[in-house]
mmCIF file of C-alpha atoms and ligand atoms in Angstrom:
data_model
loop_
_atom_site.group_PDB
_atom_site.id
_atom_site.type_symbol
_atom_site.label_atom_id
_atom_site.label_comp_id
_atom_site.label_asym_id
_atom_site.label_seq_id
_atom_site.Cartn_x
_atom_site.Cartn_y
_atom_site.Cartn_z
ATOM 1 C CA UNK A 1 -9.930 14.413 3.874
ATOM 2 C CA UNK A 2 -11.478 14.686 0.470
ATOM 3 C CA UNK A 3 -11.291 12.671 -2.552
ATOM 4 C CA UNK A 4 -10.840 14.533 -5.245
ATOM 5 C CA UNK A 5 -12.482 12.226 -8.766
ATOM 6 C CA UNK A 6 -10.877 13.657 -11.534
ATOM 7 C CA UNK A 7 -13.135 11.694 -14.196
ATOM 8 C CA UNK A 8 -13.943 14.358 -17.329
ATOM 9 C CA UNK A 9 -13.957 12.832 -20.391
ATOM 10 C CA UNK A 10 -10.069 14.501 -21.066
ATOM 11 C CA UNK A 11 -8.239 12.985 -18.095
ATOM 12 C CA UNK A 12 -10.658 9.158 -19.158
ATOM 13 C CA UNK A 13 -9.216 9.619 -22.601
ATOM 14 C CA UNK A 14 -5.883 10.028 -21.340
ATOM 15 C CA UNK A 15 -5.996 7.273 -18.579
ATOM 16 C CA UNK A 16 -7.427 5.106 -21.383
ATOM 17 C CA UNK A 17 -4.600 5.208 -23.319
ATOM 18 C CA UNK A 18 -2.202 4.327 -20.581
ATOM 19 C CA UNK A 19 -4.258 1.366 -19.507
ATOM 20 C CA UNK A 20 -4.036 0.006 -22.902
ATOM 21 C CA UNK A 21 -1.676 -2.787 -23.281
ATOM 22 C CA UNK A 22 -1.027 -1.776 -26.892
ATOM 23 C CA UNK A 23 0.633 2.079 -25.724
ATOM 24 C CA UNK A 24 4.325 1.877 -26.095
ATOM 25 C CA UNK A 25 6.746 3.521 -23.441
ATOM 26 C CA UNK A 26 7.106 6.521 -25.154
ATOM 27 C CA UNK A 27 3.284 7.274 -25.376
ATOM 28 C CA UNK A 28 2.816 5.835 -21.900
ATOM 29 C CA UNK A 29 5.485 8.659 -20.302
ATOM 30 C CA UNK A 30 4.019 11.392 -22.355
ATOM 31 C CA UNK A 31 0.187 10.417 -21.096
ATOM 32 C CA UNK A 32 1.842 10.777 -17.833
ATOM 33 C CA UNK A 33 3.183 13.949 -18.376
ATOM 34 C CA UNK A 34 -0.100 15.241 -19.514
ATOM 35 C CA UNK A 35 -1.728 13.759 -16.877
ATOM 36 C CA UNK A 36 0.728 15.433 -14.514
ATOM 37 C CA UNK A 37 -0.207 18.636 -16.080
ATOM 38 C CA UNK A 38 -4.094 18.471 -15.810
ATOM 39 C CA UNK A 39 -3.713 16.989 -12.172
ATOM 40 C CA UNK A 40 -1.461 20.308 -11.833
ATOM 41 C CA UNK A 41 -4.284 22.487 -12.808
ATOM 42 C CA UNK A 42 -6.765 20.881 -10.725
ATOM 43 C CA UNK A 43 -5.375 21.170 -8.078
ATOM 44 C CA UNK A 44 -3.997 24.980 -8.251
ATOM 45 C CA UNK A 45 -7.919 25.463 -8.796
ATOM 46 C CA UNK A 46 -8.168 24.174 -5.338
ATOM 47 C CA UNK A 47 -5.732 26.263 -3.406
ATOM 48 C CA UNK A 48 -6.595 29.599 -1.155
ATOM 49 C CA UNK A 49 -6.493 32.398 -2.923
ATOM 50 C CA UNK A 50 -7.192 35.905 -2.279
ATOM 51 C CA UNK A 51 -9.624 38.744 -4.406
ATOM 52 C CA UNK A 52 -7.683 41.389 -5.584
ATOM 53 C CA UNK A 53 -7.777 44.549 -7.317
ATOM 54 C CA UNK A 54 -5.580 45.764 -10.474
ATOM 55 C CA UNK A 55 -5.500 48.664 -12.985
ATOM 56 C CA UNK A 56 -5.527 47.662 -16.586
ATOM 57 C CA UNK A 57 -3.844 49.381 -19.389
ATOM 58 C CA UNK A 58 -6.914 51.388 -19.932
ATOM 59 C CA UNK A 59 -6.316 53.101 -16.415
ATOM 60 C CA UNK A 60 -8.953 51.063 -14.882
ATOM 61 C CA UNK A 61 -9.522 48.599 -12.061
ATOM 62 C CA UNK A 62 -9.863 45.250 -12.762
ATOM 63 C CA UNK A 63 -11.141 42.443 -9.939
ATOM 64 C CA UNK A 64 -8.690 39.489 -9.840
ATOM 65 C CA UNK A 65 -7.550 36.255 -8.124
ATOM 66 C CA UNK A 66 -4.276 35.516 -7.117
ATOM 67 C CA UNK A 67 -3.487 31.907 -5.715
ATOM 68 C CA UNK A 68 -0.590 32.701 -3.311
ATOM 69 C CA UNK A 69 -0.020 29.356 -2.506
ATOM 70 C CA UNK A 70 1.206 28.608 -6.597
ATOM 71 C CA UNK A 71 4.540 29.536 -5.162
ATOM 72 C CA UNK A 72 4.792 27.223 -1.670
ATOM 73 C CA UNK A 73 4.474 24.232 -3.380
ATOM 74 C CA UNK A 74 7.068 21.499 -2.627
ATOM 75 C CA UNK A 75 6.614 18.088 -4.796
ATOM 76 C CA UNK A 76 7.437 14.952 -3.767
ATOM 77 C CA UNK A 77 8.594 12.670 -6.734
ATOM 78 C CA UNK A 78 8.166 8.938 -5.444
ATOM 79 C CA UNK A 79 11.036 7.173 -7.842
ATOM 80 C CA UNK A 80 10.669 6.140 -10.136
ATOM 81 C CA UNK A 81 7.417 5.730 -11.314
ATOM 82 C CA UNK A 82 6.196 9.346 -10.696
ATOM 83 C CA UNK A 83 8.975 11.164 -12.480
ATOM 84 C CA UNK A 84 6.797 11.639 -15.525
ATOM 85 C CA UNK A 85 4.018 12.150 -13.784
ATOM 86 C CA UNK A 86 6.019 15.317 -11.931
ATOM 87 C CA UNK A 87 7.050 16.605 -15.306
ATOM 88 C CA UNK A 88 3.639 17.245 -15.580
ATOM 89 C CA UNK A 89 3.054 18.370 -12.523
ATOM 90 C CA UNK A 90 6.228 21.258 -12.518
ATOM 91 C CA UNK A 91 4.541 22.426 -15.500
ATOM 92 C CA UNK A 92 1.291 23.345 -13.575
ATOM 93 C CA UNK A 93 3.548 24.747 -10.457
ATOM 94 C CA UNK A 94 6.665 25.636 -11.608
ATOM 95 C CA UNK A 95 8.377 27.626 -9.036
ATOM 96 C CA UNK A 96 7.789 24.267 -6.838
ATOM 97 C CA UNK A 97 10.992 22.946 -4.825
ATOM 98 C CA UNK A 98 11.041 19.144 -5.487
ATOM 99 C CA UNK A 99 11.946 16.045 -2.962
ATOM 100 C CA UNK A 100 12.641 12.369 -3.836
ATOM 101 C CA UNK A 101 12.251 9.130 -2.415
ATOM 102 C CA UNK A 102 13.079 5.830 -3.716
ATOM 103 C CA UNK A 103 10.729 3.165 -2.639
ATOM 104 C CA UNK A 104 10.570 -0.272 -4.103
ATOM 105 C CA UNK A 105 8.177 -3.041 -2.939
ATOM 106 C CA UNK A 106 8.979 -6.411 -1.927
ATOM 107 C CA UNK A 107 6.635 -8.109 -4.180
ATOM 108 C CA UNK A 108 5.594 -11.949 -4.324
ATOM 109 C CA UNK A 109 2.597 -14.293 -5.417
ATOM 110 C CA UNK A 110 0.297 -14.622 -2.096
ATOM 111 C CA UNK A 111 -2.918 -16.580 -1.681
ATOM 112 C CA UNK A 112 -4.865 -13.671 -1.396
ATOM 113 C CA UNK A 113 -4.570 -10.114 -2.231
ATOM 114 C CA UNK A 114 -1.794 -8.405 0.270
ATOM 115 C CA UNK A 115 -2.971 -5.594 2.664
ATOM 116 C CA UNK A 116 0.584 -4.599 3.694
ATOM 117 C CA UNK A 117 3.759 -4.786 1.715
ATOM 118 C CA UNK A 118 7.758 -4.412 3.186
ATOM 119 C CA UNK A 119 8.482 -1.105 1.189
ATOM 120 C CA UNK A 120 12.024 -0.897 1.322
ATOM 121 C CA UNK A 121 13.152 2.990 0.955
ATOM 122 C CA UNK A 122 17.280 3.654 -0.069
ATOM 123 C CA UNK A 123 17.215 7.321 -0.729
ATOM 124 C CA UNK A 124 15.506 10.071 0.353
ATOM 125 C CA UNK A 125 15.799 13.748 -0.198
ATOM 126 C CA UNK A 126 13.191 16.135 0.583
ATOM 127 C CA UNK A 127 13.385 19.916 0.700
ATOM 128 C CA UNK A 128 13.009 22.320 3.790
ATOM 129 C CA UNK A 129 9.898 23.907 3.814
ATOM 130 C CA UNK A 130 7.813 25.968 5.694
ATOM 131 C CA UNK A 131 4.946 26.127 7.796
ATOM 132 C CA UNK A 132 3.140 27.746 4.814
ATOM 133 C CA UNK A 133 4.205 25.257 1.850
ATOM 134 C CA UNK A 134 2.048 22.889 0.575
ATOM 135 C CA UNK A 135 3.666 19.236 0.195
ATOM 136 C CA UNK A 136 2.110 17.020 -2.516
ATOM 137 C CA UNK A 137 3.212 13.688 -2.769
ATOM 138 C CA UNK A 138 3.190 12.187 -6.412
ATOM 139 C CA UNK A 139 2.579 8.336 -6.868
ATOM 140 C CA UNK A 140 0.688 7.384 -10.181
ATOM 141 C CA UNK A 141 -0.522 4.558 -8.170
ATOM 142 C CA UNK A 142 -1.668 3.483 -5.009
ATOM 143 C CA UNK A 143 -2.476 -0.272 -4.219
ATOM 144 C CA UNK A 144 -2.001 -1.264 -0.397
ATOM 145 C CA UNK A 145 -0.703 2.124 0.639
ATOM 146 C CA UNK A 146 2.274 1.023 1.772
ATOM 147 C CA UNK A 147 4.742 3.229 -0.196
ATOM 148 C CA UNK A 148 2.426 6.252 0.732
ATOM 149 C CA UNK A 149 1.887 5.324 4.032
ATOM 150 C CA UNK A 150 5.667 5.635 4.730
ATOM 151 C CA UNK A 151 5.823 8.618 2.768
ATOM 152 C CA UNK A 152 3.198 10.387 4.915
ATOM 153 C CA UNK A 153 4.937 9.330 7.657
ATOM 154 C CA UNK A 154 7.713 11.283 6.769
ATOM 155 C CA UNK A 155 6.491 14.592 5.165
ATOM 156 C CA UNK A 156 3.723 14.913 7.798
ATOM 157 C CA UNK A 157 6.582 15.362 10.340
ATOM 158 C CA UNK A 158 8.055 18.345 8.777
ATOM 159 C CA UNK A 159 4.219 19.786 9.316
ATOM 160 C CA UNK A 160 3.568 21.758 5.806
ATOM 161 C CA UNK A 161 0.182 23.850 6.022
ATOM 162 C CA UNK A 162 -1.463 21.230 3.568
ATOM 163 C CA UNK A 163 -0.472 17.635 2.112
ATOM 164 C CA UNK A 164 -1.734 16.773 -1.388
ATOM 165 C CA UNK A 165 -1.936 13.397 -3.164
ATOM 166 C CA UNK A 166 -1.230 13.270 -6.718
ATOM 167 C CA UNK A 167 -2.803 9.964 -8.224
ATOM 168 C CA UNK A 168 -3.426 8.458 -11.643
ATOM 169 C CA UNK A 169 -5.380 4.970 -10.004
ATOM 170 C CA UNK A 170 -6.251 4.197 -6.120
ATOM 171 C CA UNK A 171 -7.105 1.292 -4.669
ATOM 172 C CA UNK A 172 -10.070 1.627 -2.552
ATOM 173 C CA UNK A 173 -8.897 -0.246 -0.029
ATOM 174 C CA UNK A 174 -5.734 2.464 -0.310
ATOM 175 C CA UNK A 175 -8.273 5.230 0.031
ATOM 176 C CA UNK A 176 -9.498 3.774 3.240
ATOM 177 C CA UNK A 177 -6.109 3.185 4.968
ATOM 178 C CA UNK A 178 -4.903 6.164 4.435
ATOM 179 C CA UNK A 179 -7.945 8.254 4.894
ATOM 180 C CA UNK A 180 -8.444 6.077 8.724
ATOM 181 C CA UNK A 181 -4.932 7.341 9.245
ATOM 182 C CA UNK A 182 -4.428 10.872 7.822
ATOM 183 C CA UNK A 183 -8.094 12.283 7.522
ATOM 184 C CA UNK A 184 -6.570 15.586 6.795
ATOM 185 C CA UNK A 185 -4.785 14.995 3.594
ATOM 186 C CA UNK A 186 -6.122 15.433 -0.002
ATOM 187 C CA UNK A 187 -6.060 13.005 -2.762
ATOM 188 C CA UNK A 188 -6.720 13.362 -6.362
ATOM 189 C CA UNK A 189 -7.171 10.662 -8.760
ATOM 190 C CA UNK A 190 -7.895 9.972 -12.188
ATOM 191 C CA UNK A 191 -9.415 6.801 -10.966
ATOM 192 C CA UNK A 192 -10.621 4.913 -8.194
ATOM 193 C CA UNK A 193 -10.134 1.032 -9.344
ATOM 194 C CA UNK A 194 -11.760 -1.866 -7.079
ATOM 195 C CA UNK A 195 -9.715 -4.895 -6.875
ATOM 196 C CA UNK A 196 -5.860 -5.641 -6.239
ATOM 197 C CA UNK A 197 -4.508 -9.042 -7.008
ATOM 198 C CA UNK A 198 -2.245 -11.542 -5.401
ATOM 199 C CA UNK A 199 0.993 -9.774 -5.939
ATOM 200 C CA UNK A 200 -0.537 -6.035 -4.616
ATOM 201 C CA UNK A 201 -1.478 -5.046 -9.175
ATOM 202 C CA UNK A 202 -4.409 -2.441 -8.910
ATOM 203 C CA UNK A 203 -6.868 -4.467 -11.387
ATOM 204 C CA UNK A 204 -7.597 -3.572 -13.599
ATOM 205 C CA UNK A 205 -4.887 -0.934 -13.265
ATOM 206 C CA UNK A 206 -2.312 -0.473 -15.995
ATOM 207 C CA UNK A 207 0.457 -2.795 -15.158
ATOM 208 C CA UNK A 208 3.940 -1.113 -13.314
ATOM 209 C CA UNK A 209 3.656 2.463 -14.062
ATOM 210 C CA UNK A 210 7.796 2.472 -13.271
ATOM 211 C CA UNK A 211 8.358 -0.567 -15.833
ATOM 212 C CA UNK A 212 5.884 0.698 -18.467
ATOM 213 C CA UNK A 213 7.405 4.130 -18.760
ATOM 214 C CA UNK A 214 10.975 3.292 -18.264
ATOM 215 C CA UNK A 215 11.237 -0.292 -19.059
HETATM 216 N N1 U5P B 301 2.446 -0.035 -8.338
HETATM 217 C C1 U5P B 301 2.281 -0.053 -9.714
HETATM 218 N N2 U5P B 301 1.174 -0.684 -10.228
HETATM 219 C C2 U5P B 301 0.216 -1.271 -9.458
HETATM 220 C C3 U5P B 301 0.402 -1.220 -8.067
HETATM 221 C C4 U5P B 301 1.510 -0.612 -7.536
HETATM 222 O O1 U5P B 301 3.093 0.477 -10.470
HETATM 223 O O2 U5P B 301 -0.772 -1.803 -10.004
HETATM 224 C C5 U5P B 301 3.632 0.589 -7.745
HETATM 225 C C6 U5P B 301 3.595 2.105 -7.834
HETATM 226 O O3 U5P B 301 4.679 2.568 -8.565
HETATM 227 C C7 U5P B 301 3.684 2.631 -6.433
HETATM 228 C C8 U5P B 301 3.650 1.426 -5.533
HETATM 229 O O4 U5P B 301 4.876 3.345 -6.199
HETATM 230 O O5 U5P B 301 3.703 0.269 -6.371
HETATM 231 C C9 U5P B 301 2.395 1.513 -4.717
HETATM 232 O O6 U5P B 301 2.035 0.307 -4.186
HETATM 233 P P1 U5P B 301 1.454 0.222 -2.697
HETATM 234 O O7 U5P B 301 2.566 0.550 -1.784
HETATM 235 O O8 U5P B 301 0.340 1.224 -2.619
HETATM 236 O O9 U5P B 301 0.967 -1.191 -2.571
#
């Protein structure tokens, strides 16, 4: 597995503003989107691709890329907190086939910061794909893992040729469960934050990402 850091100074600037207790919900969903985009973008630019050859207008040949993969793509939007975040994202691939799943955590005040949380999940809808598609799984944030761990349950049965996380903040501690458990997936994030609190907040995170951009 590889961590992808997505830390140039555009994606910081962006991230900044959503941490920001001051940006409203409109500004916080369109940083998303954007985010969603550049994430996109990154992550086409890490996709096979093969060297081809084309003629120009001029009559000549011209050496090229093309990313085959740009059109296997299948998104999954975690409700509801990545649903901006996909915007972005179909904007980068958009021939993708999306799936959703709506997780919410069972969340209360511990002693100590959790390392498991009951993820309760009451719909679910997720494409067929192929062998060749590439899944990637969009959560802004990942604390314990939970949510994604039961997410990669499910989309690593259906055996796509590559699963992709799309990430705004990890935990570390997320990083490390799910890399123990699924050393073969990808994860790109904007940032990777230290700490999670007594009720499973990525700190210093930015709050709900589902409450800040829907309220
Ligand atoms: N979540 C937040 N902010 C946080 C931590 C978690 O919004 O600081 C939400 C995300 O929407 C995500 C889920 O879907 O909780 C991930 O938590 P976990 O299952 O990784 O603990």
């Amino acid at each position: 597995m590889a961590v992808f850091l997505l830390d140039k100074p555009l994606f910081l600037h962006i991230l900044t503003q959503l941490r920001d207790i001051k940006t409203d919900q409109i500004m916080f969903r369109k940083g998303m989107v954007r985010l969603g985009r550049l994430i996109g973008y990154e992550i086409a630019n890490h996709l096979d691709f093969d060297i081809v050859k084309v003629v120009t207008p001029l009559g000549v040949e011209a050496k090229g890329v093309v990313i085959k993969d740009l059109d296997n793509i299948m998104i999954v939007n975690v409700l509801r907190a990545a649903t901006p975040l996909v915007e972005g994202l179909l904007k980068a691939f958009p021939a993708a086939k999306q799936g959703v799943v709506a997780a919410s955590r069972r969340e209360m005040e511990s002693s100590s910061p959790p390392t498991e949380m009951e993820v309760e999940i009451t719909y679910m809808k997720i494409p067929k794909i192929s062998k060749n598609d590439i899944a990637i799984i969009a959560d802004p944030m990942i604390a314990t893992a939970s949510t994604m761990m039961r997410i990669l349950g499910m989309v690593s049965q259906l055996q796509p040729k590559r699963i992709i996380i799309a990430s705004v903040i990890a935990s570390e501690y997320g990083i490390t469960k799910i890399r123990n458990k699924y050393p073969d997936v990808d994860i790109f994030t904007v940032s990777i934050d230290p700490e999670i609190n007594n009720r499973g907040y990525i700190v210093p995170g930015l709050g709900d990402a589902g409450d800040r951009s829907f309220g």
